[in-house]
Short mmCIF file of C-alpha atoms and ligand atoms in Angstrom, two decimals:
data_model
loop_
_atom_site.label_atom_id
_atom_site.label_comp_id
_atom_site.label_asym_id
_atom_site.label_seq_id
_atom_site.Cartn_x
_atom_site.Cartn_y
_atom_site.Cartn_z
CA MET A 14 46.18 78.95 121.69
CA SER A 15 47.18 82.24 123.25
CA GLN A 16 48.93 84.68 120.94
CA LYS A 17 52.50 85.31 122.09
CA PRO A 18 53.30 89.04 122.00
CA LEU A 19 55.73 89.97 119.25
CA HIS A 20 59.14 91.33 120.19
CA PRO A 21 60.03 95.00 119.55
CA ARG A 22 62.37 94.09 116.69
CA THR A 23 59.51 92.41 114.82
CA ARG A 24 57.04 95.17 115.56
CA ALA A 25 59.59 97.80 114.46
CA VAL A 26 59.55 96.22 111.00
CA HIS A 27 55.83 95.55 110.57
CA HIS A 28 53.70 97.53 112.98
CA GLY A 29 51.43 100.26 111.69
CA ILE A 30 51.84 99.53 107.99
CA ARG A 31 48.92 100.75 105.85
CA ARG A 32 48.97 99.14 102.42
CA SER A 33 47.22 100.73 99.50
CA GLN A 34 45.21 98.79 96.93
CA TYR A 35 48.51 97.97 95.14
CA GLY A 36 49.82 95.85 97.99
CA GLU A 37 53.21 97.56 97.94
CA MET A 38 55.85 95.87 100.15
CA ALA A 39 57.60 99.03 101.30
CA GLU A 40 55.77 101.65 103.32
CA ALA A 41 54.27 104.10 100.83
CA LEU A 42 55.13 107.77 100.86
CA PHE A 43 51.81 109.59 100.58
CA LEU A 44 53.21 112.92 99.47
CA THR A 45 49.89 114.71 99.53
CA GLN A 46 48.54 117.55 101.61
CA GLY A 47 44.90 116.85 100.74
CA PHE A 48 42.46 113.99 100.16
CA SER A 49 39.59 113.85 97.70
CA TYR A 50 36.13 112.73 98.72
CA ASP A 51 33.67 110.58 96.78
CA SER A 52 30.85 113.02 97.44
CA ALA A 53 29.97 116.26 99.16
CA GLU A 54 28.21 114.20 101.81
CA GLN A 55 31.39 112.24 102.49
CA ALA A 56 33.37 115.46 102.88
CA GLU A 57 30.77 116.80 105.28
CA ALA A 58 30.75 113.57 107.30
CA ARG A 59 34.53 113.50 107.53
CA PHE A 60 34.68 117.06 108.85
CA ILE A 61 32.06 116.20 111.46
CA LYS A 62 33.98 113.13 112.59
CA THR A 63 37.29 111.97 111.14
CA GLY A 64 37.68 108.22 111.61
CA PRO A 65 40.95 106.69 112.81
CA ASP A 66 42.06 105.81 109.29
CA GLU A 67 40.58 108.83 107.51
CA PHE A 68 42.31 112.04 106.58
CA ILE A 69 41.27 115.51 105.55
CA TYR A 70 44.43 117.62 105.47
CA ALA A 71 48.09 116.81 106.10
CA ARG A 72 48.35 119.45 108.83
CA TYR A 73 45.86 117.26 110.71
CA GLY A 74 47.25 113.90 109.65
CA ASN A 75 48.58 111.90 106.71
CA PRO A 76 48.73 108.12 106.13
CA THR A 77 52.53 108.03 106.08
CA SER A 78 52.77 110.19 109.19
CA ARG A 79 50.15 107.97 110.82
CA MET A 80 52.22 104.86 110.08
CA PHE A 81 55.14 106.49 111.88
CA GLU A 82 52.92 107.53 114.79
CA ASP A 83 51.42 104.05 115.17
CA ARG A 84 54.78 102.35 115.01
CA ILE A 85 56.52 104.55 117.55
CA ALA A 86 53.55 104.50 119.93
CA ASP A 87 53.69 100.72 119.77
CA LEU A 88 57.42 100.63 120.48
CA GLU A 89 57.14 103.19 123.28
CA GLY A 90 54.19 101.38 124.83
CA THR A 91 51.74 104.27 124.61
CA GLU A 92 48.25 104.24 123.16
CA ASP A 93 48.96 106.91 120.58
CA ALA A 94 51.45 109.45 119.24
CA PHE A 95 51.46 112.66 117.21
CA ALA A 96 54.41 113.35 114.89
CA THR A 97 55.74 116.89 114.66
CA ALA A 98 57.99 118.91 112.39
CA SER A 99 60.89 118.83 114.87
CA GLY A 100 61.77 117.77 118.38
CA MET A 101 61.17 121.33 119.55
CA ALA A 102 57.70 121.39 118.02
CA ALA A 103 57.06 118.27 120.11
CA VAL A 104 58.41 119.78 123.35
CA ASN A 105 56.56 123.04 122.73
CA GLY A 106 53.35 121.23 121.81
CA ALA A 107 53.48 118.78 124.72
CA LEU A 108 53.61 121.67 127.22
CA MET A 109 51.69 124.45 125.45
CA CYS A 110 48.72 122.23 124.64
CA PHE A 111 47.52 122.15 128.25
CA ALA A 112 49.29 125.01 130.07
CA LYS A 113 47.32 128.09 131.05
CA PRO A 114 48.09 131.22 133.06
CA GLY A 115 48.54 130.48 136.75
CA ASP A 116 49.67 126.88 136.19
CA HIS A 117 52.78 125.71 138.00
CA ILE A 118 55.39 123.57 136.22
CA VAL A 119 58.51 122.11 137.83
CA SER A 120 61.42 121.44 135.48
CA SER A 121 64.95 120.18 135.80
CA LYS A 122 67.40 122.93 134.92
CA ALA A 123 69.83 120.79 132.92
CA LEU A 124 67.96 121.21 129.65
CA PHE A 125 68.67 121.66 125.98
CA GLY A 126 68.76 125.43 125.34
CA SER A 127 65.62 125.47 123.19
CA CYS A 128 63.69 123.59 125.89
CA LEU A 129 64.65 126.38 128.32
CA TYR A 130 63.37 128.88 125.75
CA VAL A 131 59.98 127.12 125.57
CA LEU A 132 59.69 127.32 129.37
CA ASP A 133 60.49 131.04 129.15
CA VAL A 134 57.65 131.44 126.64
CA LEU A 135 55.30 129.66 129.04
CA ALA A 136 56.44 131.99 131.82
CA ARG A 137 55.69 134.97 129.57
CA PHE A 138 52.11 133.76 129.33
CA GLY A 139 51.71 133.50 133.08
CA VAL A 140 52.86 129.95 133.81
CA GLU A 141 55.01 129.75 136.92
CA VAL A 142 58.10 127.60 136.32
CA SER A 143 60.30 126.31 139.16
CA TYR A 144 63.71 124.85 138.32
CA VAL A 145 65.40 122.07 140.25
CA ASP A 146 68.56 120.03 140.05
CA GLY A 147 66.90 117.03 138.43
CA THR A 148 69.15 114.48 140.12
CA ASP A 149 68.21 115.71 143.61
CA LEU A 150 64.91 114.16 144.68
CA GLU A 151 64.72 116.46 147.71
CA GLN A 152 64.59 119.46 145.36
CA TRP A 153 61.73 117.86 143.40
CA ARG A 154 59.93 117.10 146.66
CA ALA A 155 60.33 120.70 147.83
CA ALA A 156 59.29 122.25 144.51
CA ILE A 157 56.23 120.13 143.70
CA ARG A 158 53.12 121.71 145.24
CA PRO A 159 49.48 120.66 145.50
CA ASP A 160 48.74 122.94 142.54
CA THR A 161 51.64 121.73 140.34
CA ARG A 162 50.24 120.97 136.90
CA ALA A 163 53.21 119.18 135.34
CA VAL A 164 56.84 118.21 135.72
CA PHE A 165 59.27 118.25 132.81
CA PHE A 166 62.79 116.88 132.42
CA GLU A 167 65.29 115.29 130.07
CA SER A 168 65.67 111.75 131.43
CA VAL A 169 69.38 111.87 130.51
CA SER A 170 70.64 115.41 130.29
CA ASN A 171 72.54 117.05 127.48
CA PRO A 172 75.56 117.26 127.52
CA THR A 173 76.65 116.10 130.98
CA LEU A 174 74.64 112.85 130.94
CA GLU A 175 72.98 113.21 134.32
CA VAL A 176 70.25 110.64 134.79
CA ILE A 177 66.92 111.52 136.39
CA ASP A 178 64.97 108.92 138.33
CA VAL A 179 61.76 108.74 136.28
CA ALA A 180 59.89 106.50 138.72
CA ALA A 181 60.74 108.56 141.80
CA VAL A 182 59.90 111.91 140.20
CA ALA A 183 56.70 110.44 138.73
CA ASP A 184 55.63 109.23 142.20
CA LEU A 185 56.07 112.73 143.63
CA ALA A 186 54.25 114.31 140.69
CA HIS A 187 51.37 111.84 140.65
CA ALA A 188 50.81 112.33 144.37
CA VAL A 189 49.54 115.83 143.48
CA GLY A 190 47.97 114.81 140.17
CA ALA A 191 50.66 116.47 138.03
CA LEU A 192 51.44 115.29 134.50
CA VAL A 193 54.92 113.80 133.92
CA VAL A 194 56.42 114.95 130.61
CA VAL A 195 59.77 113.37 129.71
CA ASP A 196 62.15 114.41 126.92
CA ASN A 197 63.68 111.01 126.27
CA VAL A 198 66.00 111.73 123.34
CA PHE A 199 69.22 110.35 124.82
CA VAL A 200 67.55 107.14 126.03
CA THR A 201 65.86 106.36 122.68
CA PRO A 202 62.74 104.16 122.33
CA VAL A 203 65.08 101.13 122.35
CA TYR A 204 65.96 101.48 126.02
CA SER A 205 62.97 103.50 127.15
CA ARG A 206 60.82 102.15 129.95
CA ALA A 207 59.62 105.66 130.75
CA VAL A 208 55.90 104.89 130.61
CA GLU A 209 56.31 101.73 132.69
CA GLN A 210 58.21 103.89 135.20
CA GLY A 211 55.47 106.50 135.41
CA ALA A 212 55.91 108.99 132.57
CA ASP A 213 52.59 110.18 131.13
CA VAL A 214 53.96 111.86 128.03
CA VAL A 215 57.22 110.94 126.28
CA VAL A 216 58.72 113.31 123.74
CA TYR A 217 61.40 112.58 121.14
CA SER A 218 63.37 114.56 118.67
CA SER A 219 63.34 111.98 115.88
CA THR A 220 65.99 114.09 114.18
CA LYS A 221 68.45 112.16 116.34
CA HIS A 222 68.57 108.35 116.62
CA ILE A 223 65.25 107.67 114.90
CA ASP A 224 66.35 109.19 111.60
CA GLY A 225 69.80 107.97 112.50
CA ALA A 226 71.58 109.43 109.51
CA GLY A 227 71.16 113.15 110.06
CA ARG A 228 68.81 113.77 107.14
CA CYS A 229 65.49 115.13 108.42
CA LEU A 230 63.99 117.06 111.29
CA GLY A 231 61.15 115.47 113.15
CA GLY A 232 59.66 114.86 116.55
CA VAL A 233 56.90 112.96 118.26
CA ILE A 234 54.68 113.16 121.33
CA CYS A 235 53.70 109.79 122.79
CA GLY A 236 50.95 109.40 125.39
CA THR A 237 47.47 108.15 126.12
CA ARG A 238 44.93 108.39 123.31
CA GLN A 239 43.07 110.97 125.33
CA PHE A 240 46.13 113.18 125.83
CA VAL A 241 47.39 112.82 122.25
CA ARG A 242 44.10 113.18 120.38
CA GLU A 243 42.05 115.38 122.71
CA THR A 244 44.66 117.62 124.37
CA ALA A 245 47.71 117.70 122.09
CA GLU A 246 46.24 117.23 118.61
CA PRO A 247 43.94 120.29 118.59
CA TYR A 248 46.87 122.52 119.57
CA LEU A 249 49.30 120.88 117.16
CA LYS A 250 47.01 120.75 114.13
CA HIS A 251 45.79 124.31 114.45
CA THR A 252 49.23 125.81 115.09
CA GLY A 253 50.91 123.93 112.23
CA ALA A 254 53.29 121.58 114.04
CA ALA A 255 52.72 118.65 111.66
CA ILE A 256 55.64 116.68 110.28
CA SER A 257 56.18 116.59 106.52
CA PRO A 258 55.02 113.22 105.12
CA PHE A 259 58.45 112.83 103.52
CA ASN A 260 60.19 113.28 106.86
CA ALA A 261 57.70 110.90 108.49
CA TRP A 262 58.55 108.31 105.82
CA ILE A 263 62.26 108.67 106.64
CA MET A 264 61.49 108.30 110.36
CA LEU A 265 59.24 105.30 109.76
CA ASN A 266 62.05 103.55 107.94
CA GLY A 267 64.44 104.69 110.67
CA LEU A 268 62.39 102.80 113.24
CA THR A 269 62.90 99.58 111.26
CA THR A 270 66.62 99.58 112.04
CA LEU A 271 66.60 101.66 115.24
CA GLU A 272 67.21 98.82 117.65
CA LEU A 273 70.06 97.30 115.63
CA ARG A 274 71.73 100.67 115.24
CA VAL A 275 71.30 101.96 118.79
CA ARG A 276 72.47 98.70 120.38
CA ALA A 277 75.54 98.62 118.12
CA GLN A 278 76.29 102.31 118.78
CA SER A 279 75.87 101.82 122.53
CA ASP A 280 78.21 98.80 122.54
CA THR A 281 80.78 100.85 120.66
CA ALA A 282 80.29 103.77 123.06
CA MET A 283 81.05 101.46 125.99
CA THR A 284 84.28 100.31 124.31
CA VAL A 285 85.28 103.88 123.48
CA ALA A 286 84.46 105.17 126.98
CA ARG A 287 86.55 102.39 128.58
CA GLY A 288 89.36 103.02 126.12
CA LEU A 289 89.52 106.71 126.98
CA GLN A 290 89.54 106.26 130.76
CA ASP A 291 93.29 105.76 131.10
CA HIS A 292 94.26 108.21 128.36
CA PRO A 293 96.65 110.87 129.72
CA GLY A 294 94.95 113.63 127.69
CA VAL A 295 91.59 112.99 129.34
CA GLU A 296 90.77 114.36 132.78
CA LYS A 297 87.34 112.82 133.07
CA VAL A 298 85.12 110.46 131.11
CA ILE A 299 81.38 110.72 131.78
CA TYR A 300 79.53 107.69 130.47
CA PRO A 301 76.37 106.27 132.08
CA GLY A 302 77.55 102.72 131.34
CA LEU A 303 80.72 103.03 133.43
CA PRO A 304 80.53 101.95 137.08
CA ASP A 305 82.02 105.30 138.20
CA HIS A 306 79.01 107.23 136.80
CA PRO A 307 77.30 108.87 139.81
CA GLN A 308 73.94 107.28 138.93
CA TYR A 309 75.26 103.93 137.69
CA ASP A 310 72.74 101.88 139.68
CA LEU A 311 69.87 104.00 138.44
CA VAL A 312 71.15 103.67 134.86
CA GLN A 313 71.11 99.88 135.16
CA ARG A 314 67.62 99.86 136.66
CA GLN A 315 66.04 102.50 134.46
CA ILE A 316 67.79 102.19 131.10
CA GLY A 317 69.95 99.07 131.08
CA SER A 318 72.54 100.63 128.78
CA GLY A 319 75.03 103.48 128.83
CA GLY A 320 73.67 104.74 125.52
CA THR A 321 75.35 106.30 122.52
CA MET A 322 76.68 109.52 124.08
CA ILE A 323 79.93 110.17 125.96
CA ALA A 324 81.23 113.38 127.55
CA VAL A 325 84.96 113.84 128.10
CA ASP A 326 86.77 116.67 129.81
CA VAL A 327 90.16 117.38 128.30
CA GLY A 328 91.02 120.23 130.66
CA SER A 329 90.74 123.43 128.64
CA LYS A 330 89.15 125.05 125.61
CA ASP A 331 92.54 125.05 123.85
CA ALA A 332 92.99 121.33 124.41
CA ALA A 333 89.41 120.68 123.32
CA PHE A 334 89.76 122.69 120.10
CA ALA A 335 93.16 121.16 119.30
CA ALA A 336 91.76 117.66 119.73
CA MET A 337 88.68 118.42 117.62
CA ASN A 338 90.78 119.85 114.84
CA ARG A 339 92.92 116.70 114.78
CA MET A 340 89.99 114.29 114.57
CA LYS A 341 89.58 112.62 111.20
CA ILE A 342 86.62 110.27 111.62
CA PHE A 343 84.66 112.27 114.19
CA GLN A 344 82.96 115.16 112.44
CA ILE A 345 82.71 118.54 114.17
CA SER A 346 78.97 119.11 114.25
CA ASN A 347 76.09 119.38 116.70
CA ASN A 348 73.59 116.67 115.82
CA LEU A 349 73.62 113.38 117.70
CA GLY A 350 72.43 109.83 117.18
CA ASP A 351 73.85 109.92 113.65
CA ALA A 352 75.51 106.97 111.88
CA LYS A 353 78.59 109.21 111.67
CA SER A 354 80.38 109.91 114.94
CA ILE A 355 80.20 113.54 115.96
CA VAL A 356 82.21 115.72 118.33
CA THR A 357 80.66 118.85 119.82
CA HIS A 358 82.14 121.55 122.06
CA PRO A 359 79.01 122.50 124.04
CA ALA A 360 80.47 125.59 125.76
CA THR A 361 81.04 127.41 122.46
CA THR A 362 78.16 126.02 120.40
CA THR A 363 75.00 124.33 121.74
CA HIS A 364 75.29 125.99 125.16
CA GLN A 365 77.07 129.18 124.09
CA ARG A 366 74.13 131.42 124.99
CA LEU A 367 74.21 130.44 128.66
CA SER A 368 76.19 132.64 131.02
CA PRO A 369 79.55 131.26 132.21
CA GLU A 370 78.03 130.90 135.71
CA VAL A 371 75.10 128.81 134.47
CA ARG A 372 77.44 126.73 132.32
CA ALA A 373 79.64 126.09 135.35
CA GLU A 374 76.60 125.13 137.41
CA LEU A 375 75.55 122.63 134.73
CA GLY A 376 79.07 121.17 134.55
CA ILE A 377 79.67 122.47 131.03
CA THR A 378 83.36 123.18 131.48
CA PRO A 379 85.59 124.80 128.81
CA GLY A 380 87.31 121.44 128.26
CA LEU A 381 84.14 119.39 127.86
CA LEU A 382 83.61 117.52 124.60
CA ARG A 383 80.41 115.69 123.75
CA LEU A 384 80.85 112.59 121.63
CA SER A 385 77.98 111.01 119.71
CA ILE A 386 79.08 107.52 118.78
CA GLY A 387 78.10 106.35 115.32
CA LEU A 388 78.13 103.07 113.45
CA GLU A 389 81.85 103.00 112.65
CA ASP A 390 84.22 100.38 113.99
CA ALA A 391 85.12 100.88 117.66
CA ASP A 392 88.87 100.41 117.06
CA ASP A 393 88.90 103.06 114.36
CA LEU A 394 87.04 105.51 116.60
CA LEU A 395 89.37 104.89 119.54
CA ASP A 396 92.43 105.27 117.33
CA ASP A 397 91.03 108.56 116.02
CA LEU A 398 90.40 109.88 119.53
CA ARG A 399 93.74 108.68 120.88
CA GLN A 400 95.73 110.35 118.13
CA ALA A 401 93.64 113.52 118.49
CA LEU A 402 94.18 113.67 122.24
CA ALA A 403 97.86 112.72 122.14
C1 PLP B 515 67.81 117.84 119.69
C2 PLP B 515 67.02 117.84 120.92
C3 PLP B 515 65.79 118.51 120.98
C4 PLP B 515 65.24 119.29 119.81
O1 PLP B 515 65.02 118.52 118.69
P1 PLP B 515 64.97 119.15 117.19
O2 PLP B 515 64.56 117.99 116.36
O3 PLP B 515 66.34 119.67 116.91
O4 PLP B 515 63.97 120.24 117.22
C5 PLP B 515 65.10 118.47 122.17
N1 PLP B 515 65.57 117.83 123.25
C6 PLP B 515 66.76 117.17 123.22
C7 PLP B 515 67.22 116.47 124.45
C8 PLP B 515 67.52 117.16 122.07
O5 PLP B 515 68.70 116.53 122.04
#
């Protein structure tokens, strides 16, 4: 009898578990930086070649971190993964681990500020970086050259929720042998088909939906075993990017409920986005699940959900601040993917450092609010927003 493949929800609960001799039910937290050896010979052998389920130092790997890596690689559909201390350690590691002076990287320009900073660091060390409007395939086509080493983009951009065509960009990149590195935070592993669509390396900040309750920082780089273990791991383990085992344990448990949470949050986001569309205090609702989103067809094909994030333009900074200050359930903060709904004013916080011109180019208007939809009841959230925008 052929073995039917298990569904993601089942694998999210069981995959990757490593039980100790006690047979504990819950995933164990191995809060240890080191590992003791039975003999000097064993220590020597392990330093010569560390087996897949052997450990020598938590900066290199830890059983709890490895459980998280195995489980997310399985859910993402990659051979392997390396967990990092934060999403930025993952972005930095995924690019720095292979880049060298003279390399050419093409990146979308609608990026999280710290991602832009990492690209600036690469440029400082002699990597040439070209920026394109990620939604314009002609710009990718024009920028990608025979010597392009990699392309990098956020598949759904922060905060304006532009969607980049992973398959089309990957085709252009692969035609010249370039690596496709995707920051997939807004899509989450629940909706991700990035690898199927041509991504070679998928990066997450697990601080967001994977933790899901705003407790810990973490990140992960997913890719082929060769990329993760031979290209990324040496860079990550020697430069100290490793995740804390405690944080990995939180993330591992986060994966167990990720699908249930993200689907519920996305359903609520759809209800909230629809409910805001006709509100007189709202000039524009940007939500990838609404048919008026400029890349609606691509969203359906590539993601299959509008996701947990909404952007609304309320016209001015004054209107935005007034609304935020009236919100009771939405918390003013800057994380996302949390169980608690969050409102962010990107122009004055997450994207404050950009010049007004760059902000305008990226669509980050003074009246733009970013909403991260949590696990609360949709009616309560809509009531909160409606009274705040009244
Ligand atoms: C938050 C975020 C990051 C950085 O993750 P940290 O865990 O905060 O380091 C990178 N990319 C995107 C798209 C993010 O939203």
